[in-house]
Structure formats: structure tokens, C-alpha cells
Short mmCIF file of C-alpha atoms and ligand atoms in Angstrom, two decimals:
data_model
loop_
_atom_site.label_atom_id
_atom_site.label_comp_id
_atom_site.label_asym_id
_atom_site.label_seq_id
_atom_site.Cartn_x
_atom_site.Cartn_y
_atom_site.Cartn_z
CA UNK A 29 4.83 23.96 -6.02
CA UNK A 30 7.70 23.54 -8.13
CA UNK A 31 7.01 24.26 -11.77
CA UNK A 32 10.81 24.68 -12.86
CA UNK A 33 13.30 22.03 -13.67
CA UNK A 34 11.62 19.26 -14.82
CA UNK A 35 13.79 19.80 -18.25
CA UNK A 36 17.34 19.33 -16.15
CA UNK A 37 16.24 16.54 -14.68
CA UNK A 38 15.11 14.94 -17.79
CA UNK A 39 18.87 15.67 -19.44
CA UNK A 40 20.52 14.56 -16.02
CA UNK A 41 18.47 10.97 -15.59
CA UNK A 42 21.79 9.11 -15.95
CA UNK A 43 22.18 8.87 -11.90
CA UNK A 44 20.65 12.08 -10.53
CA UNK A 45 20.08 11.83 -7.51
CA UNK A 46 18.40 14.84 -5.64
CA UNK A 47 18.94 16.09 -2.40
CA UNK A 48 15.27 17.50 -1.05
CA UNK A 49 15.06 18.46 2.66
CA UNK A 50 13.90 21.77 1.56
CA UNK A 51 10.72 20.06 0.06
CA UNK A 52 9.61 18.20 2.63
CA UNK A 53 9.80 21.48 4.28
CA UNK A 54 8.94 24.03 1.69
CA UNK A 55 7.16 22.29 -0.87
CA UNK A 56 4.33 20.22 1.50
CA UNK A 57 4.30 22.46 4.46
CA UNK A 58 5.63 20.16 6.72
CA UNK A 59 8.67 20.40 8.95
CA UNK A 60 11.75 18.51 7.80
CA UNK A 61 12.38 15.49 8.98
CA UNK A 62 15.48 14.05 10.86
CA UNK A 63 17.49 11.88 8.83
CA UNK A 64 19.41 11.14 12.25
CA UNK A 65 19.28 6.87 12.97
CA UNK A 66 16.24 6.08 15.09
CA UNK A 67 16.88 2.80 17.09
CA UNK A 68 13.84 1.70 17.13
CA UNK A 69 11.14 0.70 14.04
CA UNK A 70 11.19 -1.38 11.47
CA UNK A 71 12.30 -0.70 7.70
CA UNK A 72 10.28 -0.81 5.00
CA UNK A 73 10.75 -1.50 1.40
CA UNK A 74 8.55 -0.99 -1.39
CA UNK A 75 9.54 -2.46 -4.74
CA UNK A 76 7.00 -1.63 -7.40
CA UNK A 77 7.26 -2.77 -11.09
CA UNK A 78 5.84 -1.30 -13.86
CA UNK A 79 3.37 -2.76 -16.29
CA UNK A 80 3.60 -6.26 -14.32
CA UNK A 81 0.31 -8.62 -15.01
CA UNK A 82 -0.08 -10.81 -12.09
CA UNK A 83 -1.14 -13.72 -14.64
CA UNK A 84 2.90 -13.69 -15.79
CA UNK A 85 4.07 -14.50 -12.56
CA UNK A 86 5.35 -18.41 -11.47
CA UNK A 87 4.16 -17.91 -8.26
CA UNK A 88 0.72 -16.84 -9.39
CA UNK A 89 0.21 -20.14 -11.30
CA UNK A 90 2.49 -18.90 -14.61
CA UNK A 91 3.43 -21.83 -16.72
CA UNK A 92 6.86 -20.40 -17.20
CA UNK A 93 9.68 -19.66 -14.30
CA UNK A 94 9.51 -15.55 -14.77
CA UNK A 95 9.71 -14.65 -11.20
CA UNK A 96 11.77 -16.91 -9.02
CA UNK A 97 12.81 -14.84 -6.44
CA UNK A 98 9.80 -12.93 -5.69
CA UNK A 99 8.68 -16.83 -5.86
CA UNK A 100 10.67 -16.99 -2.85
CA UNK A 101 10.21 -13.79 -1.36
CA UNK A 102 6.62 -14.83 -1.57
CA UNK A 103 7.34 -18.49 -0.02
CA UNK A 104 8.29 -16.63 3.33
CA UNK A 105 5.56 -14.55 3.18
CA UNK A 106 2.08 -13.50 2.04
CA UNK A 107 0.75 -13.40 -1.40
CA UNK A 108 -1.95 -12.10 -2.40
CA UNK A 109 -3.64 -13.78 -5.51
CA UNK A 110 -6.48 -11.10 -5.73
CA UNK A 111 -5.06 -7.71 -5.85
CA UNK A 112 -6.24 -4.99 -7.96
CA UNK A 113 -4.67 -1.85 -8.77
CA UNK A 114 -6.96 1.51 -9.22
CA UNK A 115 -6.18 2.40 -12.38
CA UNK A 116 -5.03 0.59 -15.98
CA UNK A 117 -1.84 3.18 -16.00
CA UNK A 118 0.80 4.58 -14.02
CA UNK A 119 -0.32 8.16 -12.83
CA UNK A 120 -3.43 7.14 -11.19
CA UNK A 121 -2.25 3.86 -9.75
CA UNK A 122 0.83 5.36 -8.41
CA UNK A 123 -0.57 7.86 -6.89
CA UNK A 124 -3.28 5.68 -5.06
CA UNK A 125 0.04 3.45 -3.65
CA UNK A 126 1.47 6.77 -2.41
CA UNK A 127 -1.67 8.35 -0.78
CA UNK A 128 -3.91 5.34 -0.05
CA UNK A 129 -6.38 7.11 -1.87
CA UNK A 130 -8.43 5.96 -5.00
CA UNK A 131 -7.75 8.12 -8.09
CA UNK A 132 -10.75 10.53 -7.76
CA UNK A 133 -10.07 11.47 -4.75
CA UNK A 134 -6.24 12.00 -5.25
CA UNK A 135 -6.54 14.10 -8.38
CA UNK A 136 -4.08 12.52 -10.80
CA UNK A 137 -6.50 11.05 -13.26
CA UNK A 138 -5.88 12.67 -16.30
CA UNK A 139 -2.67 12.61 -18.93
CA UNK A 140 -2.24 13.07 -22.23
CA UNK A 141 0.86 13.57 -24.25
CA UNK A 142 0.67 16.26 -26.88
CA UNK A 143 3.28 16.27 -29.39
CA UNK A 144 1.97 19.19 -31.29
CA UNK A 145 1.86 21.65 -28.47
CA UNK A 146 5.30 20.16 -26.69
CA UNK A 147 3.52 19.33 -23.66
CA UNK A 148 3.00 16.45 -21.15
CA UNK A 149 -0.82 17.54 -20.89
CA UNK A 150 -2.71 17.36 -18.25
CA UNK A 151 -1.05 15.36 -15.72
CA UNK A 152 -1.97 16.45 -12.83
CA UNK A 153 -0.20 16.78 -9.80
CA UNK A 154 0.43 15.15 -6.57
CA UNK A 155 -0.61 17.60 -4.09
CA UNK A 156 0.51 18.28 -0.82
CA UNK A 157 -3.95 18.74 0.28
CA UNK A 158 -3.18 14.50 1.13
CA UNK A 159 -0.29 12.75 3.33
CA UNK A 160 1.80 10.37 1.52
CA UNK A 161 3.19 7.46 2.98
CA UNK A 162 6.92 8.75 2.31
CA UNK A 163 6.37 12.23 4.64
CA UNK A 164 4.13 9.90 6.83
CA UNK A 165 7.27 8.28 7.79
CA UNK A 166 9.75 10.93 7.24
CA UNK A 167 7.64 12.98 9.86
CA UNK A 168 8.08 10.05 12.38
CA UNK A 169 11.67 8.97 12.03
CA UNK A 170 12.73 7.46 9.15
CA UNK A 171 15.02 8.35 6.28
CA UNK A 172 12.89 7.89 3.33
CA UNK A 173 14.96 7.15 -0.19
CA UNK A 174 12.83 6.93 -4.04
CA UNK A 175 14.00 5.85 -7.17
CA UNK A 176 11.88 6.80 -9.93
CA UNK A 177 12.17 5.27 -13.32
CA UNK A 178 9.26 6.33 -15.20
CA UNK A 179 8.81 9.85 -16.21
CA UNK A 180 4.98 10.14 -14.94
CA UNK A 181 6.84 9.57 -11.30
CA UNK A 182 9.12 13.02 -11.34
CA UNK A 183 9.94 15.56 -8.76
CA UNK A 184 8.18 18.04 -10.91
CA UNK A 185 4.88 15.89 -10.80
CA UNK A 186 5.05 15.50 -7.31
CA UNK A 187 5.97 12.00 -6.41
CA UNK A 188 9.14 13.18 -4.89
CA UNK A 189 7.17 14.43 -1.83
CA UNK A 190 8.12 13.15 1.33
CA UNK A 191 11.66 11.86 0.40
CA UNK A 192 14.70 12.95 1.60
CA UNK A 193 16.46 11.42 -1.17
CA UNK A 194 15.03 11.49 -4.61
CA UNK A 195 16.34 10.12 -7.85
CA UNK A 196 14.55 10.96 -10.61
CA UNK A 197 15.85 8.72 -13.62
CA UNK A 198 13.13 9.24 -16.33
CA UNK A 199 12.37 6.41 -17.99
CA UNK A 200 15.23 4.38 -16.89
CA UNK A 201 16.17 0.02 -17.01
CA UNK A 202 16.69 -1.97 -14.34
CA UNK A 203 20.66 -1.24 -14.10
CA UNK A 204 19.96 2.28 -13.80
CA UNK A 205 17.34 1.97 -10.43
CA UNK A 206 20.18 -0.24 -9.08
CA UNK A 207 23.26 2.16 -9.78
CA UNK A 208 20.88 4.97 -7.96
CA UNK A 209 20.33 2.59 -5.11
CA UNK A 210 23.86 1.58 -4.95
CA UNK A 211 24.43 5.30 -4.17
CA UNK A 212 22.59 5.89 -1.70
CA UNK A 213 23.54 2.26 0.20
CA UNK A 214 26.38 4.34 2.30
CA UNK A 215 23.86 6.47 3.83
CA UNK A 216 21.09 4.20 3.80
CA UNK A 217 23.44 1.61 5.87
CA UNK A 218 23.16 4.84 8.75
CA UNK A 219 20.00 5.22 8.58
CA UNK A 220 17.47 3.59 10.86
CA UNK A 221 14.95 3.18 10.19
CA UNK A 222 14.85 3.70 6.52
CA UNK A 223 11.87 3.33 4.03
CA UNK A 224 13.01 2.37 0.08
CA UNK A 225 10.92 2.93 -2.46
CA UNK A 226 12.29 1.32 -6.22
CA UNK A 227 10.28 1.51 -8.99
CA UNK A 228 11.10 -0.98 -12.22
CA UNK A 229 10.19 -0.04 -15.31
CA UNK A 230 10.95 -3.26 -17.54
CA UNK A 231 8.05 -4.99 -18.32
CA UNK A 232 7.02 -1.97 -19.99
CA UNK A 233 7.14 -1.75 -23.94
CA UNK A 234 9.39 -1.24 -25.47
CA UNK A 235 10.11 -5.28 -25.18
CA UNK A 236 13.47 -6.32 -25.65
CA UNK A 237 14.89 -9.71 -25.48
CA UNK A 238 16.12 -10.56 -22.17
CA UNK A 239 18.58 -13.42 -22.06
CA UNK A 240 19.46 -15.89 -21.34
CA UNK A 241 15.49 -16.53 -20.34
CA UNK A 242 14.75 -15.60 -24.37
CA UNK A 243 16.57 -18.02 -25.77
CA UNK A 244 14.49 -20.54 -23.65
CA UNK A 245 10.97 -19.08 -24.58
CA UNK A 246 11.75 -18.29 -28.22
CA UNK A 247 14.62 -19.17 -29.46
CA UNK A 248 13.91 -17.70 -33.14
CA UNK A 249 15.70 -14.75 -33.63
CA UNK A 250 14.54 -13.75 -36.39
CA UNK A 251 10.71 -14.11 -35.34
CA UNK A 252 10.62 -11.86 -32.23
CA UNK A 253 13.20 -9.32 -34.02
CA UNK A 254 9.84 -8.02 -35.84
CA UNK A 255 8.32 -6.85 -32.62
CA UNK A 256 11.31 -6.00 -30.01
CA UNK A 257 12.85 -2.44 -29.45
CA UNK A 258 9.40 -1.23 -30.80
CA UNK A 259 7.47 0.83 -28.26
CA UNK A 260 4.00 0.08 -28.38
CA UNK A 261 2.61 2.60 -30.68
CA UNK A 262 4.80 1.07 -33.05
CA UNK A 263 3.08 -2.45 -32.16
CA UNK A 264 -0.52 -0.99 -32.51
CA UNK A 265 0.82 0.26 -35.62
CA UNK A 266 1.23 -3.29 -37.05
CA UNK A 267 -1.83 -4.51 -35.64
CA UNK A 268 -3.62 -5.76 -38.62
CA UNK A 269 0.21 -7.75 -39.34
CA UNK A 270 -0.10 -9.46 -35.47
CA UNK A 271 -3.85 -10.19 -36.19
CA UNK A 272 -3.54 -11.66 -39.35
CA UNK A 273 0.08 -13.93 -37.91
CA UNK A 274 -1.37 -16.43 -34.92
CA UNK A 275 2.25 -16.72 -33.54
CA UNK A 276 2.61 -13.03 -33.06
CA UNK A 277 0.70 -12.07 -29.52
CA UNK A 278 2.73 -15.32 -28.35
CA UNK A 279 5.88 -13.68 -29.65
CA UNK A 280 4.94 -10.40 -27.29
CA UNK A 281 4.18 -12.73 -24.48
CA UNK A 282 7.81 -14.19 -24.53
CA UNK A 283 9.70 -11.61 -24.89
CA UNK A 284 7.76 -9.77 -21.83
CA UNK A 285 7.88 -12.72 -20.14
CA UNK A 286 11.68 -12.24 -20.49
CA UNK A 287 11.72 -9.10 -19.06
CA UNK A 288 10.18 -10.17 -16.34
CA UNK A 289 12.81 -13.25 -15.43
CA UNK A 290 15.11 -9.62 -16.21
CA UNK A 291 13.56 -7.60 -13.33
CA UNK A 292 13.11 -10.48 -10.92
CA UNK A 293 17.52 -10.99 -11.33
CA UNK A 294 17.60 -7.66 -10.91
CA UNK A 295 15.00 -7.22 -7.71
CA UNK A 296 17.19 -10.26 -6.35
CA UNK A 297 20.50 -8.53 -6.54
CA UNK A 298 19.01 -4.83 -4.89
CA UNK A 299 17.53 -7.42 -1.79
CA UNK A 300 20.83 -9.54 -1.30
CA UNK A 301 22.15 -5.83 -0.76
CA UNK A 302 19.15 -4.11 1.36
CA UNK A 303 21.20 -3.37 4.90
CA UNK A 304 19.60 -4.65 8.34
CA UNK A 305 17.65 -7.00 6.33
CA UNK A 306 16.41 -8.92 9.66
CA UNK A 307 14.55 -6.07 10.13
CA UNK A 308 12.84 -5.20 6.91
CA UNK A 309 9.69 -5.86 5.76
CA UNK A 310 9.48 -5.84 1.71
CA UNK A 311 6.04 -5.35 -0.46
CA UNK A 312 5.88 -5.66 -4.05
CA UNK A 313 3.19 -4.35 -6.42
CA UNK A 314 2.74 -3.36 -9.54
CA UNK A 315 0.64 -0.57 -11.19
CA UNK A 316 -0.95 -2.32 -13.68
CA UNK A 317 -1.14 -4.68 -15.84
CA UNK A 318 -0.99 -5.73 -19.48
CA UNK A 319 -3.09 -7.02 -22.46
CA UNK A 320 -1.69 -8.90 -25.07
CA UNK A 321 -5.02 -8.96 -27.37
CA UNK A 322 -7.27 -10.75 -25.16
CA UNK A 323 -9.84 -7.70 -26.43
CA UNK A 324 -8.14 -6.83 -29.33
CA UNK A 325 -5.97 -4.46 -27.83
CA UNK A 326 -2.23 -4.63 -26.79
CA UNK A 327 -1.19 -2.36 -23.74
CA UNK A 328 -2.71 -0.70 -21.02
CA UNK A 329 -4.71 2.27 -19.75
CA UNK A 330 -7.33 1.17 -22.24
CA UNK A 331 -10.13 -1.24 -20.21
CA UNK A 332 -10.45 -2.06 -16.37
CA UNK A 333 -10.45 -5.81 -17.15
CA UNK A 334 -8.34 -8.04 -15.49
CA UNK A 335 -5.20 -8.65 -17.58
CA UNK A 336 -4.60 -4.75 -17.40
CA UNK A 337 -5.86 -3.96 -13.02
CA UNK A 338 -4.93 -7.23 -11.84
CA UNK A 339 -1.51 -6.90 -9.99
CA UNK A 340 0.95 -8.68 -7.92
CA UNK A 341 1.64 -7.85 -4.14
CA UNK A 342 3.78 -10.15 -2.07
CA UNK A 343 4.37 -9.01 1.69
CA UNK A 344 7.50 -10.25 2.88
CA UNK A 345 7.92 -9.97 6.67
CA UNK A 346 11.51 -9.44 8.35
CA UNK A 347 12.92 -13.18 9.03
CA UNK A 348 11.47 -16.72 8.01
CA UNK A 349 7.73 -17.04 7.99
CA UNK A 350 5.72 -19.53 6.15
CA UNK A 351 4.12 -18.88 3.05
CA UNK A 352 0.59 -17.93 3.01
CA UNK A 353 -1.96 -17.23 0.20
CA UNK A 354 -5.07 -14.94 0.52
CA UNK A 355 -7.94 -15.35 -1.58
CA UNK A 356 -9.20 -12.20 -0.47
CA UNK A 357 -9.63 -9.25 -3.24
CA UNK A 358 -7.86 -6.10 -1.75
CA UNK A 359 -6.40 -3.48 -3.75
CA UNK A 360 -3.31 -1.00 -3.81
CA UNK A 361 -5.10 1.23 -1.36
CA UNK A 362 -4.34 -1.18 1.07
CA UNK A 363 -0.37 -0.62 1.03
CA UNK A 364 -0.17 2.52 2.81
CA UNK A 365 -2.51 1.13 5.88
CA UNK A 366 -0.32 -1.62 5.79
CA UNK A 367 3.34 0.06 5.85
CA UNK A 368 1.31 2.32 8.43
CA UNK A 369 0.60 -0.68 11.24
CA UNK A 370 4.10 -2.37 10.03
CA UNK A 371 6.10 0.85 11.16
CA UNK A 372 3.88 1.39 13.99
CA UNK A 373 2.28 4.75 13.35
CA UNK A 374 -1.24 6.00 13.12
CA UNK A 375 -3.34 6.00 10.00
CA UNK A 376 -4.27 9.25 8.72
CA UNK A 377 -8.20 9.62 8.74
CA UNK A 378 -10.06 9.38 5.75
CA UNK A 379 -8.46 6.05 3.80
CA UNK A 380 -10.24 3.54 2.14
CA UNK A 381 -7.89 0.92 2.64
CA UNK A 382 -7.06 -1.86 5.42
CA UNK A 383 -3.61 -3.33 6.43
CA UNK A 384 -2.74 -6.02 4.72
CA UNK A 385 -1.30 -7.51 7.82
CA UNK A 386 -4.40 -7.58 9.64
CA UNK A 387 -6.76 -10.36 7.67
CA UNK A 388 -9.23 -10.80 11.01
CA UNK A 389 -11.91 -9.54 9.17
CA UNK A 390 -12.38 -11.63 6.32
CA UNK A 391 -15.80 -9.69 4.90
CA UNK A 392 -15.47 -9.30 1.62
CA UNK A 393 -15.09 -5.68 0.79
CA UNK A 394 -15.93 -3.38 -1.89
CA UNK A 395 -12.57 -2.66 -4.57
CA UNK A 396 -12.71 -0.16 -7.17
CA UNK A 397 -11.22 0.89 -10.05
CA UNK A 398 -11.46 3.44 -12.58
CA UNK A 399 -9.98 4.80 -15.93
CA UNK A 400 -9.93 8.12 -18.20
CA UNK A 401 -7.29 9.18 -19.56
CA UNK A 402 -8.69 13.23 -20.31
CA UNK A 403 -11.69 14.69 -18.98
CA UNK A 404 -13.38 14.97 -22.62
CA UNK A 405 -12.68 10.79 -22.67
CA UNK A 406 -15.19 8.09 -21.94
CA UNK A 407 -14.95 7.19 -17.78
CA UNK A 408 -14.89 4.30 -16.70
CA UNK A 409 -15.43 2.29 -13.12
CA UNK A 410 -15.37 -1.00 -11.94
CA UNK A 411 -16.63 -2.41 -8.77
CA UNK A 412 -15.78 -5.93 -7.09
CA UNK A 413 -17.23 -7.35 -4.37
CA UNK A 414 -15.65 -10.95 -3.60
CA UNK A 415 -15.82 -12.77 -7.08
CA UNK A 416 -18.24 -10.55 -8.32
CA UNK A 417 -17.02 -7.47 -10.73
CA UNK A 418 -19.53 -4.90 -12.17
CA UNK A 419 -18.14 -2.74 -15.02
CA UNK A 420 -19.13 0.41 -16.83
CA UNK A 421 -18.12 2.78 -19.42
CA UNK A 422 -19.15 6.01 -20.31
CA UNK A 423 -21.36 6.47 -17.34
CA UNK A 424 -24.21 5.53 -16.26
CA UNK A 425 -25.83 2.89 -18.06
CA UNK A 426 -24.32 3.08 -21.42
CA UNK A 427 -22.01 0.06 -21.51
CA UNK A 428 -22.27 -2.19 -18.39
CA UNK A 429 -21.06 -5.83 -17.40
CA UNK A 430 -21.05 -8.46 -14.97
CA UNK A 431 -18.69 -10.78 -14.81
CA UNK A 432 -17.92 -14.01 -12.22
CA UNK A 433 -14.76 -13.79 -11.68
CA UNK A 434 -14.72 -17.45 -9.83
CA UNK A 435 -16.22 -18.78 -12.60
CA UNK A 436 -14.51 -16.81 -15.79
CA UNK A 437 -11.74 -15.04 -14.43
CA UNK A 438 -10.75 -13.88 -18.16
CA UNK A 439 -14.17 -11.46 -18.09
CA UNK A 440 -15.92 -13.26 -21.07
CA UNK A 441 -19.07 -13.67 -19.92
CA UNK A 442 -21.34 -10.79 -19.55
CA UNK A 443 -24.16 -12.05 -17.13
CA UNK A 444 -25.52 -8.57 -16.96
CA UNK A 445 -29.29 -9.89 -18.29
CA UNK A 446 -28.62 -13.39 -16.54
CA UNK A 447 -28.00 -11.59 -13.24
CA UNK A 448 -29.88 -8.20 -13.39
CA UNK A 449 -30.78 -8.50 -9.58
CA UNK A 450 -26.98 -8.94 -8.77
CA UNK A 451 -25.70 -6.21 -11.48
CA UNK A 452 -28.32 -3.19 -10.63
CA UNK A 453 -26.98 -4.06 -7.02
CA UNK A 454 -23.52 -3.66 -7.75
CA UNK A 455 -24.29 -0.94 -9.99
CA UNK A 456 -26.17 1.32 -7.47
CA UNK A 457 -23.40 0.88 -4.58
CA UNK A 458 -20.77 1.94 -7.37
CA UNK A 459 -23.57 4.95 -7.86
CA UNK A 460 -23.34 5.96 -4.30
CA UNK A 461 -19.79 5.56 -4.12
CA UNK A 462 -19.20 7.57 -6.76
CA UNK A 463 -21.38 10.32 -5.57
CA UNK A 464 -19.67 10.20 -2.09
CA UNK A 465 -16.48 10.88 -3.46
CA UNK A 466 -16.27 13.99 -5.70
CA UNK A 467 -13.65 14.34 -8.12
CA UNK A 468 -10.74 16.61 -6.40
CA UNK A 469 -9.56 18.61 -9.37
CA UNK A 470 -5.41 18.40 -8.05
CA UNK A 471 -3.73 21.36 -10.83
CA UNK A 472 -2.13 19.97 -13.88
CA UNK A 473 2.28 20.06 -13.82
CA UNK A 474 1.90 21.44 -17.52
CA UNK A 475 5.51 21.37 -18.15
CA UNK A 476 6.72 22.52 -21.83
CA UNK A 477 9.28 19.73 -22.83
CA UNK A 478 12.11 20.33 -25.02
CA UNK A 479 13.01 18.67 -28.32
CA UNK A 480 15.63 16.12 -26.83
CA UNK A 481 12.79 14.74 -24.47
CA UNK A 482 9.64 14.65 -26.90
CA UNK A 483 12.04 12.53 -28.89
CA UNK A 484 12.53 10.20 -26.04
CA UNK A 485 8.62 10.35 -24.78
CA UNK A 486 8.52 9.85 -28.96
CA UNK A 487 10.35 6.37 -28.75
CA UNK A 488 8.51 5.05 -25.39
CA UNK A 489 5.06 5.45 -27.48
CA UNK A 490 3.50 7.99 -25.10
CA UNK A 491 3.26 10.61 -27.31
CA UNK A 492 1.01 10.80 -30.72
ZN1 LIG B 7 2.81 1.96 -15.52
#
């Protein structure tokens, strides 16, 4: 496990850009993988944006135009209007793309940024006990290439497993995921077939004007310069200000809505270059969402309602298809089953997941989610089963709610004494579940930081 560096690749983000055959080999205890072209297969891409509500989204019924090229990435190929991520933040979700695992059984559920101490706390890692998808395919013939733009996502946490190529950009912009991709396009052009991950970190406070799109959705200047640049601790920090001025969580909403037209342009331009693009399927996700006061918070990582675990994912098959939409709830789980059956390989034993590509079943499934942020916090877990979605916090009991999400899909109305029959249901097959699947304690990356990057973790709001 590799405990050293983390701090050189935190001063090197600009475009570093890691070459890691030797931890494929050494570092998961798996051979290395051929980087040679393989004629046959299929490439996949895997485009996953940070912080990305589906609700903000033109093609999932958005009043604005923030997306329209994954619009039309979508109109030649599935979208999926019920998705649900595993987790309110990055770690957890992340990790749940990469393994098709749900956070408890993964390990990286815990993280807490401690200022005091110099430490990203208790983040644990991604351990090499699980297959990822990246060695998945690496071990059966394709180059596998991942940009990272979020420092939860580093080398040192373990996200770089599987990848021959690994850039690991810290928190980085658009620009900077397309530079790294732009350098690896040479080899990437060889390689076949080759599996992209890019990860966009935009959307994510802090929110800066994005233009042109800004000037359409607020053209004031001088009202959304109170609330840009800031990262969100600075935004909770004027809460009683945005609660007491109406205009302000509208004035949030526009300029994330312009990063989000911001990221789209920039998803557009990385596509338009993708090589042997006949022959590439693309998915897009997101982690998680975000709440713009809808419970009185702004953020993420803080609830399992909607606005922050409902995500995006479009699957774009290779050529001209037309457009479908499923209704069906599925969740992030589902990716690595479904880049699995796309590149024609077997599916590790053990997922809870289910291609996304094969919709014969049409049962409606149990999703979960779940949330805690340090293992002295208050759990909680969700459970949805069609439009039904059974929440609690701080275990058993203590705070629980049913919601219809057919019928209120903004989680208002608690129908847990309307609909006790349905809710103790729910409730005991989230019971069982949970008891089925023990936490796995994966070790924490405890990784002292230096001055220059509890500054910069400082800035982004993550630490206190
Ligand atoms: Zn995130």
C-alpha cells in the first residue's frame, strides 16, 4: 500500500500524469497488464461529474439549457431518469462506481478533514480485498487511462488502482482534466481497446460565474458577486444573510447552473476528440448531488434525500441509436455490471448490481443508500423500492420516513403513520440488509498534509 507521496503529487497537480504498471502489479497483487492494442472489444468511457443534481439537467426536465450535449449524447442513447448514487459525497459514491459495491461493503465510508492535527482523517482506502472495474479490464486487454480531479480520488487513496495511466490533478477545473487527456490522446489513439475514466469537478463549490451562460441566467453582477469564488463553508457561513434575502438560493442556483452549461462545453470538446469513436460506448454519472436549501441546508454529504443521491447516468452506445428513457430506479452499482457485459467479460461474484444494458427484467429492485461521514456521526440509510423510499437516521428507529416518490418526488411528505404497514416493511428488509452486509473496516490513507495543501483543502471548504 502506498503511504508516501501523496504531498508531491499534491504540489505537481498542474498536469501530472503518472506512469503505474508497477501498481497494477505491486500494489493489488495482480499481474500487469498489456498495454499492447487488442483488435477486438469495445472501448469504454466513463465521464463522471462531480456534485451534478440530476434535477439541473435539460434533458432531465430542467427549465434552463445546462446540458446540451449530454442532451444529445442522451438522444442516441439511454437515460436513466431514476438513478441514485450510494452516498451524498464523493468517497463513498466513487468508490461504489469503481467496485460495484455499496459503501459498507467497500470500506470508504468515513472522512473528515482535520485542520488542527494537519490531516485528511479518516479516509479510508480503496483496497485491493475487491476488483475494480479499471484492473477488471486492464487484466483482460485494455489500456485503462484516469483523470482525477478531486483530491478524495488520489493515487495515495487508492483510486489509481487498475490504471495504467493515472493523473492525479487534485482538485482541478475542467481545462485541467482536458490538458491531462490531451496527453495521453497519442497513446490512447494505439491503444485498443482503451477504457477512459474523466472525472469533472465543476459543479462543485466554489461557484464561479461561467459565461457566457451567466450573463443569460443572472445578468446582475453585482448580485451573484456576494456568493461566487466562496467555497461553501464560506456560504454556510452567511446563512442567516441567504435566509433572510429570498433572491439568494436562486442566485446559487444560477451560477451552478452555469457551471454546468461550463462542464457540458467542456465534456463536448474531450468527446469530439475520443479516438475510434464508432466503437465506444460512453456513461455519465455523477456522485452526488446538491441542495440548495430545500432543508435548510446548502451542499452535500449532509441527508440521503433526493436533491443530494439523485444523479444523472446517460449510456451512450457506439453509433446512432434512438433515445430511450427508463423509469426504472437503479443505482451507481449498476455501472460496473454494465461496462462488464459492454466489454464482454465476466462479472466478478458477489455484486449487487445489474447491467444497465440488460432491462429484461423489469422487477423493481431494492436501491440503497447510506451516509456518515465519521464513525462517532449519526448513520444513515435509505431504501427504495420502485417509488417507494424509506429513510432513517441514527439507527434504528430514531428518525424514520416514508416518502412517495411518484407522488412528492421533493420528499415532503412523511407518510410514515399514514403507511405504517408499507414503512415497517421497508424498514425490516433495510434491517436484514444491513445485517447481511457487515461493515468491512478498509484502513484509513492518514496522510499528514503540508501547509501549502491545508491552505488549498482551506479554500475548497473541506476543512474546519
Ligand atoms: Zn463529490
Amino acid at each position: 500500500m502506498k503511504k508516501s507521496g501523496l504531498k508531491l503529487r499534491i504540489l505537481a497537480r498542474a498536469a501530472l500524469i503518472i506512469w503505474l504498471p508497477s501498481a497494477i502489479a505491486a500494489g493489488c497483487g495482480r499481474p500487469a497488464a498489456p498495454v499492447l492494442p487488442v483488435p477486438t472489444g469495445r472501448n469504454i468511457v466513463l465521464i463522471t461529474i462531480d456534485t451534478l443534481r440530476a434535477g439541473h439537467l435539460s434533458g432531465y426536465g430542467y427549465h434552463r439549457k445546462t446540458s446540451p450535449f449530454l442532451d444529445s449524447l442522451a438522444a442516441r442513447g439511454t437515460l436513466f431518469s431514476n438513478a441514485s448514487a450510494t452516498s451524498s459525497w464523493t468517497p463513498p459514491s466513487m468508490a461504489s462506481i469503481f467496485t460495484g459495491l455499496y459503501p459498507r461493503s467497500h470500506g470508504v465510508i468515513y472522512g473528515q478533514m482535520d485542520a488542527a492535527r494537519g490531516k485528511v482523517m479518516e479516509q479510508q482506502m480503496l483496497v485491493a480485498d475487491f476488483p475494480v472495474i479499471a484492473a477488471h479490464l486492464a487484466e483482460n486487454g485494455y489500456s485503462t487511462y484516469g483523470i482525477s480531479t478531486n483530491l478524495h480520488m488520489t493515487a495515495a487513496n487508492g483510486f489509481d488502482r487498475g490504471f495504467h495511466r493515472f493523473a492525479d490533478l487534485g482538485f482541478s477545473r475542467a481545462p485541467a482534466a482536458n490538458k491531462a487527456f490531451a496527453e495521453m490522446l497519442p497513446e490512447i489513439r494505439e491503444s485498443r481497446p482503451y477504457f477512459l475514466w474523466i472525472h469533472y469537478f465543476d459543479p462543485h463549490d466554489p461557484y464561479y460565474p461561467c459565461r457566457p451562460w451567466i450573463n443569460d441566467y443572472n445578468p446582475e453582477k453585482a448580485s451573484y458577486r456576494r456568493y461566487s469564488h466562496k467555497t461553501m463553508k464560506k456560504i454556510r457561513g452567511m446563512l442567516d444573510e441567504i435566509r433572510a434575502d429570498p433572491a439568494a438560493p436562486q442566485i446559487l442556483r444560477d451560477l451552478y447552473d452555469s457551471e454546468i452549461n461550463y462542464t457540458d462545453d467542456h465534456i463536448r470538446e474531450l468527446v469530439e476528440s475520443l479516438p475510434d469513436l464508432d466503437n465506444t460506448l460512453i456513461i455519465v454519472t455523477a456522485d452526488h448531488g446538491e441542495e440548495f436549501l430545500e432543508r435548510g441546508e446548502l451542499g452535500h454529504g449532509s441527508s440521503l434525500f433526493q436533491e443530494q443521491v439523485r444523479v444523472p447516468l446517460i449510456v451512450a452506445p457506439p453509433g446512432e441509436a434512438s433515445a430511450q428513457v427508463i423509469e426504472e430506479a437503479v443505482s451507481i452499482v449498476d455501472i460496473f455490471p454494465t461496462i462488464c457485459q459492454a466489454a464482454g467479460l465476466p462479472l466478478p461474484p458477489g455484486l449487487p448490481g445489474r447491467s444497465l444494458l440488460d432491462r429484461a427484467a423489469g422487477e423493481q429492485r431494492a436501491i440503497f443508500a447510506e451516509l456518515s461521514r465519521a464513525r462517532t456521526a449519526r448513520q444513515q440509510e435509505s431504501i427504495r423500492r420502485g417509488d417507494w423510499k424509506f429513510v432513517q437516521r441514527g439507527g434504528r428507529g430514531e428518525r424514520r420516513a416514508l416518502y412517495d416518490l411518484a407522488g412528492d418526488p421533493v420528499e415532503k411528505n412523511n407518510l410514515i403513520e399514514k403507511d405504517s404497514d408499507r414503512a415497517r416493511s421497508l424498514e425490516s428488509e433495510l434491517e436484514r440488509w444491513l445485517e447481511a452486509h457487515p461493515l468491512f473496516e478498509a484502513p484509513p490513507a492518514d496522510e499528514p498534509l503540508g501547509e501549502k495543501e491545508i491552505k488549498e483543502l482551506r479554500s475548497l471548504g473541506y476543512l474546519n
